[in-house]
Short mmCIF file of C-alpha atoms in Angstrom, two decimals:
data_model
loop_
_atom_site.label_atom_id
_atom_site.label_comp_id
_atom_site.label_asym_id
_atom_site.label_seq_id
_atom_site.Cartn_x
_atom_site.Cartn_y
_atom_site.Cartn_z
CA UNK Z 239 -4.51 17.13 28.85
CA UNK Z 240 -4.77 16.21 25.15
CA UNK Z 241 -6.30 12.80 24.42
CA UNK Z 242 -3.72 12.24 21.67
CA UNK Z 243 -0.18 13.53 21.43
CA UNK Z 244 2.36 12.90 18.71
CA UNK Z 245 5.87 14.03 19.53
CA UNK Z 246 8.21 14.55 16.62
CA UNK Z 247 7.36 11.30 14.83
CA UNK Z 248 9.25 9.96 11.82
CA UNK Z 249 8.17 7.19 9.51
CA UNK Z 250 9.57 5.91 6.20
CA UNK Z 251 8.18 3.12 4.03
CA UNK Z 252 10.65 0.53 2.69
CA UNK Z 253 13.25 1.91 5.03
CA UNK Z 254 16.81 1.04 4.10
CA UNK Z 255 16.08 0.15 0.44
CA UNK Z 256 16.62 2.22 -2.72
CA UNK Z 257 12.84 2.74 -2.89
CA UNK Z 258 12.59 4.25 0.61
CA UNK Z 259 9.92 6.95 0.81
CA UNK Z 260 9.72 9.28 3.78
CA UNK Z 261 6.11 9.68 4.87
CA UNK Z 262 6.50 11.55 8.15
CA UNK Z 263 9.46 13.78 8.97
CA UNK Z 264 9.17 15.05 12.50
CA UNK Z 265 5.44 15.61 12.83
CA UNK Z 266 4.02 16.83 16.12
CA UNK Z 267 0.35 17.08 16.94
CA UNK Z 268 -1.96 17.36 19.92
CA UNK Z 269 -5.67 16.61 19.90
CA UNK Z 270 -7.86 17.66 22.80
CA UNK Z 271 -10.75 15.55 24.01
CA UNK Z 272 -14.05 16.03 22.19
CA UNK Z 273 -12.65 18.16 19.38
CA UNK Z 274 -13.00 17.68 15.64
CA UNK Z 275 -9.55 17.95 14.08
CA UNK Z 276 -9.01 17.95 10.33
CA UNK Z 277 -5.70 16.87 8.84
CA UNK Z 278 -5.54 18.83 5.61
CA UNK Z 279 -2.96 17.88 3.06
CA UNK Z 280 -2.26 17.08 -0.54
CA UNK Z 281 -2.14 13.46 -1.76
CA UNK Z 282 1.05 11.91 -0.41
CA UNK Z 283 1.51 14.47 2.35
CA UNK Z 284 1.40 11.77 5.03
CA UNK Z 285 -2.18 12.10 6.31
CA UNK Z 286 -3.00 8.39 6.07
CA UNK Z 287 0.27 7.47 7.72
CA UNK Z 288 -0.60 9.73 10.65
CA UNK Z 289 -3.97 8.01 11.05
CA UNK Z 290 -2.41 4.56 11.04
CA UNK Z 291 -0.19 5.65 13.91
CA UNK Z 292 -3.23 6.53 16.01
CA UNK Z 293 -4.47 2.97 16.51
CA UNK Z 294 -1.08 1.31 16.52
CA UNK Z 295 -1.14 -0.17 13.00
CA UNK Z 296 2.14 1.66 12.49
CA UNK Z 297 4.68 2.55 15.13
CA UNK Z 298 6.85 5.62 14.81
CA UNK Z 299 10.43 4.87 13.80
CA UNK Z 300 11.43 7.93 15.82
CA UNK Z 301 9.41 9.94 18.33
CA UNK Z 302 6.34 8.73 20.20
CA UNK Z 303 2.57 8.60 20.03
CA UNK Z 304 0.55 8.90 23.22
CA UNK Z 305 -3.12 7.95 23.37
CA UNK Z 306 -4.68 8.85 26.71
CA UNK Z 307 -1.16 9.21 28.11
CA UNK Z 308 -0.15 5.68 27.12
CA UNK Z 309 2.61 5.00 24.58
CA UNK Z 310 1.52 2.99 21.50
CA UNK Z 311 4.86 1.17 21.55
CA UNK Z 312 3.68 -0.60 24.71
CA UNK Z 313 2.58 -3.98 23.39
CA UNK Z 314 -0.09 -4.81 25.96
CA UNK Z 315 -1.64 -1.35 25.55
CA UNK Z 316 -1.60 -1.71 21.79
CA UNK Z 317 -3.62 -4.91 22.03
CA UNK Z 318 -6.64 -2.97 23.28
CA UNK Z 319 -6.01 0.13 21.21
CA UNK Z 320 -8.18 -0.87 18.22
CA UNK Z 321 -11.28 -0.55 20.37
CA UNK Z 322 -10.27 2.84 21.77
CA UNK Z 323 -9.35 4.51 18.49
CA UNK Z 324 -11.71 3.46 15.70
CA UNK Z 325 -10.04 3.76 12.31
CA UNK Z 326 -12.07 4.12 9.12
CA UNK Z 327 -9.62 3.82 6.25
CA UNK Z 328 -9.98 5.11 2.73
CA UNK Z 329 -12.62 3.21 0.75
CA UNK Z 330 -13.58 1.22 3.87
CA UNK Z 331 -16.31 -0.63 1.95
CA UNK Z 332 -13.55 -2.76 0.43
CA UNK Z 333 -13.26 -4.62 3.74
CA UNK Z 334 -16.69 -6.35 3.59
CA UNK Z 335 -16.70 -10.12 3.95
CA UNK Z 336 -19.87 -11.07 5.83
CA UNK Z 337 -23.13 -12.22 4.29
CA UNK Z 338 -25.40 -9.55 5.71
CA UNK Z 339 -25.02 -5.92 6.68
CA UNK Z 340 -25.92 -6.83 10.24
CA UNK Z 341 -23.17 -9.42 10.66
CA UNK Z 342 -20.70 -7.13 8.92
CA UNK Z 343 -21.31 -4.44 11.53
CA UNK Z 344 -21.21 -7.11 14.26
CA UNK Z 345 -17.63 -8.16 13.43
CA UNK Z 346 -16.03 -5.61 15.74
CA UNK Z 347 -18.32 -6.03 18.77
CA UNK Z 348 -18.02 -9.83 18.45
CA UNK Z 349 -14.25 -9.50 18.60
CA UNK Z 350 -14.66 -7.49 21.79
CA UNK Z 351 -16.10 -10.66 23.31
CA UNK Z 352 -19.48 -9.13 24.21
CA UNK Z 353 -22.67 -11.08 24.85
CA UNK Z 354 -25.00 -11.56 21.83
CA UNK Z 355 -27.54 -9.17 23.34
CA UNK Z 356 -24.91 -6.48 23.83
CA UNK Z 357 -23.57 -7.04 20.30
CA UNK Z 358 -27.07 -6.60 18.90
CA UNK Z 359 -27.53 -3.38 20.91
CA UNK Z 360 -24.37 -1.91 19.55
CA UNK Z 361 -25.03 -2.95 15.95
CA UNK Z 362 -28.53 -1.43 15.98
CA UNK Z 363 -27.25 1.74 17.60
CA UNK Z 364 -24.45 2.10 15.04
CA UNK Z 365 -26.86 1.47 12.15
CA UNK Z 366 -29.21 4.11 13.57
CA UNK Z 367 -26.38 6.68 13.72
CA UNK Z 368 -25.60 6.23 10.02
CA UNK Z 369 -29.27 5.89 9.04
CA UNK Z 370 -29.44 2.32 7.71
CA UNK Z 371 -32.75 0.49 8.14
CA UNK Z 372 -32.38 -2.34 10.68
CA UNK Z 373 -34.77 -4.73 8.95
CA UNK Z 374 -32.96 -4.35 5.65
CA UNK Z 375 -29.63 -4.82 7.41
CA UNK Z 376 -30.57 -8.37 8.38
CA UNK Z 377 -31.60 -9.39 4.88
CA UNK Z 378 -29.19 -7.61 2.57
CA UNK Z 379 -25.64 -8.39 1.57
CA UNK Z 380 -23.34 -5.39 2.07
CA UNK Z 381 -22.28 -5.75 -1.56
CA UNK Z 382 -25.89 -5.21 -2.70
CA UNK Z 383 -26.02 -1.66 -1.31
CA UNK Z 384 -25.32 1.59 -3.16
CA UNK Z 385 -21.88 3.20 -2.83
CA UNK Z 386 -23.06 5.76 -0.31
CA UNK Z 387 -24.81 3.15 1.80
CA UNK Z 388 -21.76 0.89 1.71
CA UNK Z 389 -19.62 3.73 3.02
CA UNK Z 390 -22.06 4.31 5.87
CA UNK Z 391 -22.16 0.61 6.76
CA UNK Z 392 -18.36 0.59 6.87
CA UNK Z 393 -18.51 3.59 9.19
CA UNK Z 394 -21.08 1.80 11.36
CA UNK Z 395 -18.84 -1.27 11.56
CA UNK Z 396 -16.28 0.88 13.37
CA UNK Z 397 -18.82 2.89 15.38
CA UNK Z 398 -20.14 -0.37 16.81
CA UNK Z 399 -16.90 -0.55 18.81
CA UNK Z 400 -18.02 2.68 20.57
CA UNK Z 401 -14.53 4.16 20.26
CA UNK Z 402 -13.71 7.31 22.20
CA UNK Z 403 -11.65 8.53 19.26
CA UNK Z 404 -12.71 8.16 15.64
CA UNK Z 405 -10.07 8.50 12.91
CA UNK Z 406 -11.35 8.84 9.35
CA UNK Z 407 -9.41 8.87 6.10
CA UNK Z 408 -11.22 10.81 3.35
CA UNK Z 409 -14.62 9.58 4.55
CA UNK Z 410 -16.52 11.17 1.66
CA UNK Z 411 -14.18 10.41 -1.26
CA UNK Z 412 -16.22 9.34 -4.27
CA UNK Z 413 -19.58 9.79 -2.51
CA UNK Z 414 -22.40 11.89 -3.97
CA UNK Z 415 -23.89 15.00 -2.36
CA UNK Z 416 -26.70 13.28 -0.44
CA UNK Z 417 -24.33 10.59 0.80
CA UNK Z 418 -21.91 13.22 2.06
CA UNK Z 419 -24.68 15.06 3.90
CA UNK Z 420 -25.64 11.87 5.74
CA UNK Z 421 -22.05 11.02 6.66
CA UNK Z 422 -21.46 14.54 8.00
CA UNK Z 423 -24.70 14.44 9.95
CA UNK Z 424 -23.56 11.20 11.59
CA UNK Z 425 -20.18 12.74 12.42
CA UNK Z 426 -21.83 15.85 13.90
CA UNK Z 427 -24.05 13.62 16.08
CA UNK Z 428 -21.00 11.69 17.28
CA UNK Z 429 -19.17 14.89 18.13
CA UNK Z 430 -22.12 16.10 20.18
CA UNK Z 431 -21.90 12.82 22.11
CA UNK Z 432 -18.33 13.69 23.04
CA UNK Z 433 -16.46 11.51 20.54
CA UNK Z 434 -13.10 12.96 19.48
CA UNK Z 435 -12.86 12.99 15.70
CA UNK Z 436 -9.77 13.20 13.52
CA UNK Z 437 -10.44 13.42 9.80
CA UNK Z 438 -7.91 13.42 6.99
CA UNK Z 439 -9.16 15.29 3.95
CA UNK Z 440 -8.10 17.28 0.96
CA UNK Z 441 -11.55 18.75 0.48
CA UNK Z 442 -11.30 22.14 2.16
CA UNK Z 443 -15.06 22.76 1.96
CA UNK Z 444 -15.59 19.70 4.16
CA UNK Z 445 -12.82 20.83 6.47
CA UNK Z 446 -14.23 24.34 6.82
CA UNK Z 447 -17.68 22.97 7.49
CA UNK Z 448 -16.86 20.29 10.07
CA UNK Z 449 -13.58 20.95 11.86
CA UNK Z 450 -12.91 23.10 14.87
CA UNK Z 451 -9.18 22.72 14.41
CA UNK Z 452 -7.18 22.31 11.21
CA UNK Z 453 -3.65 20.98 10.86
CA UNK Z 454 -2.13 21.57 7.44
CA UNK Z 455 0.35 18.83 6.59
CA UNK Z 456 3.02 19.07 3.96
CA UNK Z 457 5.76 16.54 3.25
CA UNK Z 458 5.22 14.76 6.55
CA UNK Z 459 5.33 17.85 8.73
CA UNK Z 460 2.70 20.09 10.34
CA UNK Z 461 2.95 23.33 8.38
CA UNK Z 462 0.19 25.28 10.06
CA UNK Z 463 -2.30 24.74 12.83
CA UNK Z 464 -5.29 26.66 14.12
CA UNK Z 465 -9.03 27.21 13.83
CA UNK Z 466 -10.39 27.03 10.26
CA UNK Z 467 -10.76 30.81 10.33
CA UNK Z 468 -7.10 31.32 11.24
CA UNK Z 469 -5.80 28.71 8.85
CA UNK Z 470 -7.77 29.84 5.81
CA UNK Z 471 -6.82 33.45 6.51
CA UNK Z 472 -3.21 32.52 5.69
CA UNK Z 473 -3.91 31.86 2.05
CA UNK Z 474 -0.30 31.63 0.92
CA UNK Z 475 0.51 28.90 3.39
CA UNK Z 476 -2.54 26.84 2.44
CA UNK Z 477 -1.69 27.17 -1.27
CA UNK Z 478 1.93 26.24 -0.56
CA UNK Z 479 0.69 22.95 0.88
CA UNK Z 480 -1.00 22.25 -2.46
CA UNK Z 481 -4.51 22.94 -1.17
CA UNK Z 482 -7.23 25.27 -2.33
CA UNK Z 483 -9.34 27.50 -0.10
CA UNK Z 484 -12.91 26.57 0.75
CA UNK Z 485 -15.22 27.93 -1.94
CA UNK Z 486 -16.65 30.85 0.13
CA UNK Z 487 -13.15 31.92 1.25
CA UNK Z 488 -11.98 31.72 -2.34
CA UNK Z 489 -14.82 34.02 -3.44
CA UNK Z 490 -13.93 36.54 -0.75
CA UNK Z 491 -10.24 36.40 -1.66
CA UNK Z 492 -11.04 37.14 -5.31
CA UNK Z 493 -13.28 40.05 -4.31
CA UNK Z 494 -10.44 41.43 -2.20
CA UNK Z 495 -8.15 41.20 -5.23
CA UNK Z 496 -10.72 43.22 -7.19
CA UNK Z 497 -10.48 45.98 -4.61
CA UNK Z 498 -13.45 45.24 -2.38
CA UNK Z 499 -12.87 46.18 1.21
CA UNK Z 500 -13.36 42.93 3.09
CA UNK Z 501 -10.93 41.07 5.28
CA UNK Z 502 -12.94 38.17 6.73
CA UNK Z 503 -12.18 34.71 5.27
CA UNK Z 504 -15.77 33.47 5.04
CA UNK Z 505 -16.11 29.78 5.79
CA UNK Z 506 -19.73 29.20 4.82
CA UNK Z 507 -21.85 30.40 1.93
CA UNK Z 508 -24.10 32.31 4.35
CA UNK Z 509 -21.13 34.17 5.82
CA UNK Z 510 -19.86 35.03 2.37
CA UNK Z 511 -23.30 36.30 1.32
CA UNK Z 512 -23.56 38.52 4.38
CA UNK Z 513 -20.08 39.89 3.85
CA UNK Z 514 -20.72 40.60 0.17
CA UNK Z 515 -23.93 42.49 0.95
CA UNK Z 516 -22.04 44.50 3.55
CA UNK Z 517 -19.17 45.54 1.32
CA UNK Z 518 -21.31 46.20 -1.74
CA UNK Z 519 -23.50 48.41 0.46
CA UNK Z 520 -20.42 50.22 1.79
CA UNK Z 521 -19.32 50.91 -1.77
CA UNK Z 522 -22.68 52.36 -2.72
CA UNK Z 523 -22.77 54.75 0.25
CA UNK Z 524 -19.21 55.83 -0.57
CA UNK Z 525 -20.29 56.69 -4.07
CA UNK G 1322 10.03 -8.97 -1.84
CA UNK G 1323 11.73 -11.56 -4.03
CA UNK G 1324 12.41 -10.35 -7.55
CA UNK G 1325 11.46 -6.73 -6.91
CA UNK G 1326 12.70 -4.18 -9.42
CA UNK G 1327 15.21 -1.71 -7.99
CA UNK G 1328 15.25 1.59 -9.86
CA UNK G 1329 18.96 2.34 -9.92
CA UNK G 1330 20.92 3.88 -12.81
CA UNK G 1331 23.39 1.26 -14.05
CA UNK G 1332 24.88 -0.37 -17.14
CA UNK G 1333 23.00 -3.61 -16.45
CA UNK G 1334 19.70 -1.73 -16.11
CA UNK G 1335 20.23 -0.26 -19.57
CA UNK G 1336 20.87 -3.61 -21.31
CA UNK G 1337 18.30 -4.94 -23.74
CA UNK G 1338 15.94 -7.29 -21.87
CA UNK G 1339 16.42 -9.94 -24.56
CA UNK G 1340 20.15 -9.88 -23.99
CA UNK G 1341 19.63 -10.08 -20.24
CA UNK G 1342 17.19 -12.99 -20.52
CA UNK G 1343 19.43 -14.99 -22.83
CA UNK G 1344 22.54 -14.19 -20.80
CA UNK G 1345 20.78 -15.33 -17.64
CA UNK G 1346 19.97 -18.66 -19.27
CA UNK G 1347 23.50 -19.05 -20.62
CA UNK G 1348 24.99 -18.28 -17.23
CA UNK G 1349 22.68 -20.68 -15.43
CA UNK G 1350 23.51 -23.34 -18.02
CA UNK G 1351 27.25 -22.76 -17.49
CA UNK G 1352 26.88 -23.12 -13.73
CA UNK G 1353 24.66 -26.22 -13.94
CA UNK G 1354 26.47 -28.02 -16.78
CA UNK G 1355 29.98 -27.14 -15.67
CA UNK G 1356 32.04 -28.48 -12.79
CA UNK G 1357 34.15 -26.49 -10.35
CA UNK G 1358 35.48 -24.39 -13.21
CA UNK G 1359 31.94 -23.57 -14.32
CA UNK G 1360 31.06 -22.51 -10.81
CA UNK G 1361 34.17 -20.33 -10.59
CA UNK G 1362 33.47 -18.64 -13.94
CA UNK G 1363 29.77 -18.27 -13.09
CA UNK G 1364 30.65 -16.87 -9.69
CA UNK G 1365 33.00 -14.29 -11.19
CA UNK G 1366 30.46 -13.14 -13.77
CA UNK G 1367 27.67 -13.02 -11.19
CA UNK G 1368 29.83 -10.95 -8.85
CA UNK G 1369 30.73 -8.63 -11.72
CA UNK G 1370 27.03 -8.40 -12.58
CA UNK G 1371 26.06 -7.47 -9.02
CA UNK G 1372 28.73 -4.76 -8.97
CA UNK G 1373 27.85 -3.42 -12.41
CA UNK G 1374 24.14 -3.36 -11.52
CA UNK G 1375 24.96 -1.39 -8.33
CA UNK G 1376 22.70 -3.61 -6.24
CA UNK G 1377 23.01 -2.97 -2.49
CA UNK G 1378 24.32 -6.13 -0.81
CA UNK G 1379 21.83 -5.80 2.06
CA UNK G 1380 18.86 -5.97 -0.31
CA UNK G 1381 20.46 -8.92 -2.13
CA UNK G 1382 21.00 -10.76 1.13
CA UNK G 1383 17.40 -10.17 2.25
CA UNK G 1384 16.11 -11.61 -1.02
CA UNK G 1385 18.34 -14.70 -0.85
CA UNK G 1386 17.29 -15.22 2.77
CA UNK G 1387 13.67 -15.56 1.67
CA UNK G 1388 14.69 -18.80 -0.02
CA UNK G 1389 16.93 -19.79 2.89
CA UNK G 1390 14.78 -22.61 4.16
CA UNK G 1391 14.42 -24.32 0.77
CA UNK G 1392 18.12 -23.98 0.06
CA UNK G 1393 19.08 -25.29 3.50
CA UNK G 1394 16.72 -28.26 3.21
CA UNK G 1395 18.00 -29.38 -0.19
CA UNK G 1396 21.63 -29.05 0.90
CA UNK G 1397 20.96 -31.03 4.09
CA UNK G 1398 19.29 -33.81 2.11
CA UNK G 1399 22.37 -34.02 -0.14
CA UNK G 1400 24.74 -34.13 2.82
CA UNK G 1401 22.79 -36.69 4.83
CA UNK G 1402 21.56 -39.10 2.18
CA UNK G 1403 24.52 -39.52 -0.19
CA UNK G 1404 26.14 -42.93 0.27
CA UNK G 1405 29.96 -43.19 0.42
CA UNK G 1406 32.85 -42.95 2.88
CA UNK G 1407 31.54 -42.05 6.31
CA UNK G 1408 33.39 -39.25 8.11
CA UNK G 1409 30.88 -38.51 10.87
CA UNK G 1410 28.09 -40.57 12.32
CA UNK G 1411 25.62 -40.05 15.11
CA UNK G 1412 23.25 -43.01 15.49
CA UNK G 1413 21.41 -43.54 12.20
CA UNK G 1414 22.67 -40.22 10.77
CA UNK G 1415 25.78 -40.58 8.62
CA UNK G 1416 27.74 -37.85 6.88
CA UNK G 1417 29.93 -38.93 3.96
CA UNK G 1418 32.73 -37.20 2.07
CA UNK G 1419 30.76 -37.49 -1.15
CA UNK G 1420 27.72 -36.08 0.62
CA UNK G 1421 29.64 -33.06 1.86
CA UNK G 1422 31.10 -32.42 -1.58
CA UNK G 1423 27.77 -32.66 -3.39
CA UNK G 1424 26.10 -30.61 -0.66
CA UNK G 1425 28.58 -27.78 -1.04
CA UNK G 1426 28.37 -28.02 -4.86
CA UNK G 1427 24.60 -27.81 -4.69
CA UNK G 1428 24.73 -24.86 -2.30
CA UNK G 1429 27.03 -22.91 -4.60
CA UNK G 1430 24.99 -23.77 -7.67
CA UNK G 1431 21.67 -22.80 -6.13
CA UNK G 1432 23.08 -19.55 -4.79
CA UNK G 1433 24.52 -18.63 -8.19
CA UNK G 1434 21.27 -19.45 -9.98
CA UNK G 1435 19.22 -17.44 -7.47
CA UNK G 1436 21.61 -14.49 -7.66
CA UNK G 1437 21.55 -14.46 -11.46
CA UNK G 1438 17.77 -14.46 -11.33
CA UNK G 1439 17.76 -11.62 -8.83
CA UNK G 1440 20.10 -9.58 -11.02
CA UNK G 1441 17.72 -10.07 -13.94
CA UNK G 1442 14.52 -9.15 -12.09
CA UNK G 1443 15.94 -6.30 -10.03
CA UNK G 1444 17.40 -4.55 -13.06
CA UNK G 1445 14.51 -5.08 -15.48
CA UNK G 1446 10.95 -3.80 -15.06
CA UNK G 1447 8.29 -6.45 -15.52
CA UNK G 1448 7.03 -4.61 -18.57
CA UNK G 1449 10.41 -4.73 -20.32
CA UNK G 1450 10.93 -8.31 -19.24
CA UNK G 1451 7.60 -9.28 -20.77
CA UNK G 1452 8.39 -7.48 -24.05
CA UNK G 1453 11.70 -9.30 -24.11
CA UNK G 1454 10.03 -12.68 -23.61
CA UNK G 1455 7.48 -11.83 -26.28
CA UNK G 1456 10.12 -10.96 -28.85
CA UNK G 1457 12.16 -14.06 -28.05
CA UNK G 1458 9.11 -16.30 -28.35
CA UNK G 1459 7.79 -14.60 -31.48
CA UNK G 1460 8.87 -17.45 -33.80
CA UNK G 1461 6.38 -19.70 -31.94
CA UNK G 1462 3.61 -17.54 -33.40
CA UNK G 1463 4.18 -19.30 -36.72
CA UNK G 1464 3.03 -22.51 -35.02
CA UNK G 1465 -0.27 -20.84 -34.17
CA UNK G 1466 0.60 -20.14 -30.55
CA UNK G 1467 -0.85 -16.76 -29.44
CA UNK G 1468 2.45 -15.51 -28.02
CA UNK G 1469 1.38 -11.89 -27.60
CA UNK G 1470 -1.80 -12.77 -25.74
CA UNK G 1471 -0.03 -15.19 -23.41
CA UNK G 1472 2.69 -12.68 -22.63
CA UNK G 1473 0.09 -9.94 -22.15
CA UNK G 1474 -1.78 -12.06 -19.61
CA UNK G 1475 1.52 -12.86 -17.92
CA UNK G 1476 2.69 -9.27 -17.75
CA UNK G 1477 -0.67 -8.09 -16.45
CA UNK G 1478 -0.42 -10.71 -13.73
CA UNK G 1479 3.08 -9.56 -12.82
CA UNK G 1480 2.13 -5.89 -13.03
CA UNK G 1481 -0.68 -6.38 -10.53
CA UNK G 1482 1.31 -8.22 -7.87
CA UNK G 1483 2.36 -5.02 -6.05
CA UNK G 1484 -1.12 -3.53 -6.45
CA UNK G 1485 -2.76 -6.58 -4.93
CA UNK G 1486 -0.13 -6.81 -2.20
CA UNK G 1487 -0.92 -3.24 -1.26
CA UNK G 1488 -4.64 -3.92 -1.33
CA UNK G 1489 -4.13 -6.98 0.88
CA UNK G 1490 -2.26 -4.83 3.40
CA UNK G 1491 -5.07 -2.27 3.29
CA UNK G 1492 -7.66 -4.96 4.00
CA UNK G 1493 -5.57 -6.53 6.77
CA UNK G 1494 -5.31 -3.09 8.37
CA UNK G 1495 -9.07 -2.60 8.12
CA UNK G 1496 -9.75 -5.96 9.75
CA UNK G 1497 -7.11 -5.44 12.45
CA UNK G 1498 -8.88 -2.15 13.20
CA UNK G 1499 -12.03 -4.18 13.88
CA UNK G 1500 -10.18 -6.59 16.14
CA UNK G 1501 -9.87 -9.48 13.69
CA UNK G 1502 -6.97 -11.59 15.01
CA UNK G 1503 -4.45 -12.36 12.26
CA UNK G 1504 -1.55 -13.15 14.50
CA UNK G 1505 -2.97 -14.42 17.79
CA UNK G 1506 -3.72 -17.96 18.95
CA UNK G 1507 -6.91 -19.95 18.23
CA UNK G 1508 -7.47 -21.90 15.00
CA UNK G 1509 -11.11 -20.83 14.59
CA UNK G 1510 -10.31 -17.14 14.94
CA UNK G 1511 -7.38 -17.45 12.57
CA UNK G 1512 -9.59 -19.18 9.98
CA UNK G 1513 -12.09 -16.35 10.30
CA UNK G 1514 -9.25 -13.90 9.82
CA UNK G 1515 -8.19 -15.61 6.58
CA UNK G 1516 -11.77 -15.42 5.26
CA UNK G 1517 -11.94 -11.74 6.19
CA UNK G 1518 -8.92 -11.19 3.96
CA UNK G 1519 -9.64 -13.55 1.06
CA UNK G 1520 -13.25 -12.55 0.36
CA UNK G 1521 -12.63 -8.80 -0.04
CA UNK G 1522 -9.36 -9.45 -1.84
CA UNK G 1523 -11.05 -11.67 -4.45
CA UNK G 1524 -13.87 -9.17 -4.86
CA UNK G 1525 -11.26 -6.50 -5.43
CA UNK G 1526 -9.37 -8.56 -8.00
CA UNK G 1527 -12.57 -9.25 -9.94
CA UNK G 1528 -13.52 -5.57 -9.84
CA UNK G 1529 -10.06 -4.57 -11.06
CA UNK G 1530 -9.96 -7.08 -13.90
CA UNK G 1531 -13.40 -5.94 -15.02
CA UNK G 1532 -12.26 -2.32 -15.01
CA UNK G 1533 -9.08 -3.20 -16.86
CA UNK G 1534 -10.97 -5.12 -19.55
CA UNK G 1535 -13.31 -2.16 -20.05
CA UNK G 1536 -10.36 0.24 -20.24
CA UNK G 1537 -8.63 -1.95 -22.84
CA UNK G 1538 -11.77 -2.27 -24.93
CA UNK G 1539 -12.33 1.47 -24.72
CA UNK G 1540 -8.89 1.98 -26.25
CA UNK G 1541 -9.61 -0.54 -29.01
CA UNK G 1542 -7.08 -3.11 -27.85
CA UNK G 1543 -7.08 -5.97 -30.35
CA UNK G 1544 -4.10 -8.12 -29.52
CA UNK G 1545 -0.68 -8.48 -31.07
CA UNK G 1546 -1.03 -8.33 -34.86
CA UNK G 1547 0.61 -5.23 -36.30
CA UNK G 1548 1.27 -3.69 -32.92
CA UNK G 1549 4.22 -1.34 -32.48
CA UNK G 1550 6.14 -0.53 -29.33
CA UNK G 1551 6.67 2.67 -27.44
CA UNK G 1552 10.31 1.77 -26.81
CA UNK G 1553 11.71 -0.08 -29.80
CA UNK G 1554 14.35 -2.56 -28.75
CA UNK G 1555 17.71 -2.44 -30.44
CA UNK G 1556 20.74 -4.57 -29.67
CA UNK G 1557 23.69 -2.36 -28.80
CA UNK G 1558 27.36 -3.18 -28.42
CA UNK G 1559 26.95 -3.74 -24.67
CA UNK G 1560 24.22 -6.31 -25.34
CA UNK G 1561 26.40 -8.22 -27.78
CA UNK G 1562 29.31 -8.11 -25.32
CA UNK G 1563 27.13 -9.43 -22.57
CA UNK G 1564 25.92 -12.33 -24.71
CA UNK G 1565 29.45 -13.08 -25.91
CA UNK G 1566 30.73 -13.16 -22.35
CA UNK G 1567 28.07 -15.47 -21.02
CA UNK G 1568 28.11 -17.62 -24.17
CA UNK G 1569 31.88 -18.05 -23.91
CA UNK G 1570 31.58 -18.92 -20.23
CA UNK G 1571 29.14 -21.72 -21.07
CA UNK G 1572 31.43 -23.14 -23.76
CA UNK G 1573 34.44 -22.82 -21.48
CA UNK G 1574 32.68 -24.44 -18.54
CA UNK G 1575 31.53 -27.42 -20.63
CA UNK G 1576 34.90 -27.84 -22.38
CA UNK G 1577 36.86 -27.64 -19.14
CA UNK G 1578 34.63 -30.24 -17.57
CA UNK G 1579 34.69 -32.65 -20.52
CA UNK G 1580 38.39 -32.39 -21.31
CA UNK G 1581 40.08 -31.73 -17.98
CA UNK G 1582 37.36 -32.92 -15.63
CA UNK G 1583 37.36 -29.58 -13.77
#
């Protein structure tokens, strides 16, 4: 049974006014427990709107969203939903309001009504996952950190809820290489602990590297769904959605255009290297 | 949102913002200075304006409703506290004929003024409105008043209202996702919720204004002197007609009131 199901959901902003914009037009989606699903789409394709439906911030105007079999339109269920589905929005570091990193991360657990000892446990655990020093966390203001560290603290502030599902909106936007590595390491650790992860992204290299399922979204609809290998094999469809291929797949596609005999859509640089050696070798023996 | 611009293609949208601003003032003056005749003329022109601007009535109604409480309160005060011939009384509360009349008059006048304002703001972008104000106030520059700078500050403020509203919603969503209670009971928790919104919002506003200042400096912005416009404003026949119509309605309203008492 999928942990999350969206059945034919519709959502429009400013509905019924001349400036109405349709964000979702009949999107369906199923996410199985423990998987890492990437929502790939161009800016304005409706990715963020999908994520906000997952923890009940938005309710579908048509269709339904089921989280662990329960409908998000059910008010009493929705009240507890924020702790079940942790949402990390775009630029989450813009939410900081506490004086120290520690108390910033403690906001969520405190709102769960846990004992101070339990809150501390969860905060320290979350900080450890994202690799922020616990001593520094007690002394430093979140605004005094670097951009990459701020992003990780914001991630920790949601992780401290210990959500079974984690929804992330462009978690690495505007973050440098090292910062991205650390965020992805944290996400990989969480996945190995059984957390279901749903990540919206328009960076296909990130998608190819992290996801085990990809849903390509265009104009509020799911255009294509499958494993990264399947999805990036259908080049035309991915391009139609306004996306590029991951860099290694792009290299292989260009080589194919130049007449090299290779059909695999490489997802990682290593795969691409292996494939290139193979087909260059094949060419030499043919000659 | 009150005063939101509605991008529709219409004759009113195309009018010069100066003409629209002046006409709005003339129309409001006609309604306020005139009697019943003024209200009738103002009402006709406002209705014509709504039709010509192709504003959906539902949107109009939603905007007026935002001011509902204020309008209702002022009308009730008029009805209940005007001395005169009592028609209805319940204990200490007395309703008089004069009270009813002035209450209804006030209701009509407020509605007309609000509607005229809504027509102006929903057919004119804040940028064009600000340029219009700037050009109308230009003569004040001779008195040493920095008109351009004031209008620039004003239009930046207006321009950023939707941006900041959106940012506020983003922050509220982030805090709701961490279980901060914006809507539930409990004064302490609600106070905490307000702080969790205000602190990041202020930080964001400061960051934005810093960025904007840098961007303006980088493009050598130096204020108003000798500045030209991307869209030069020219009065067209429609603008003159509009001014003539509203100007005549003011004169007519005042004359009718003074001479015939209407």
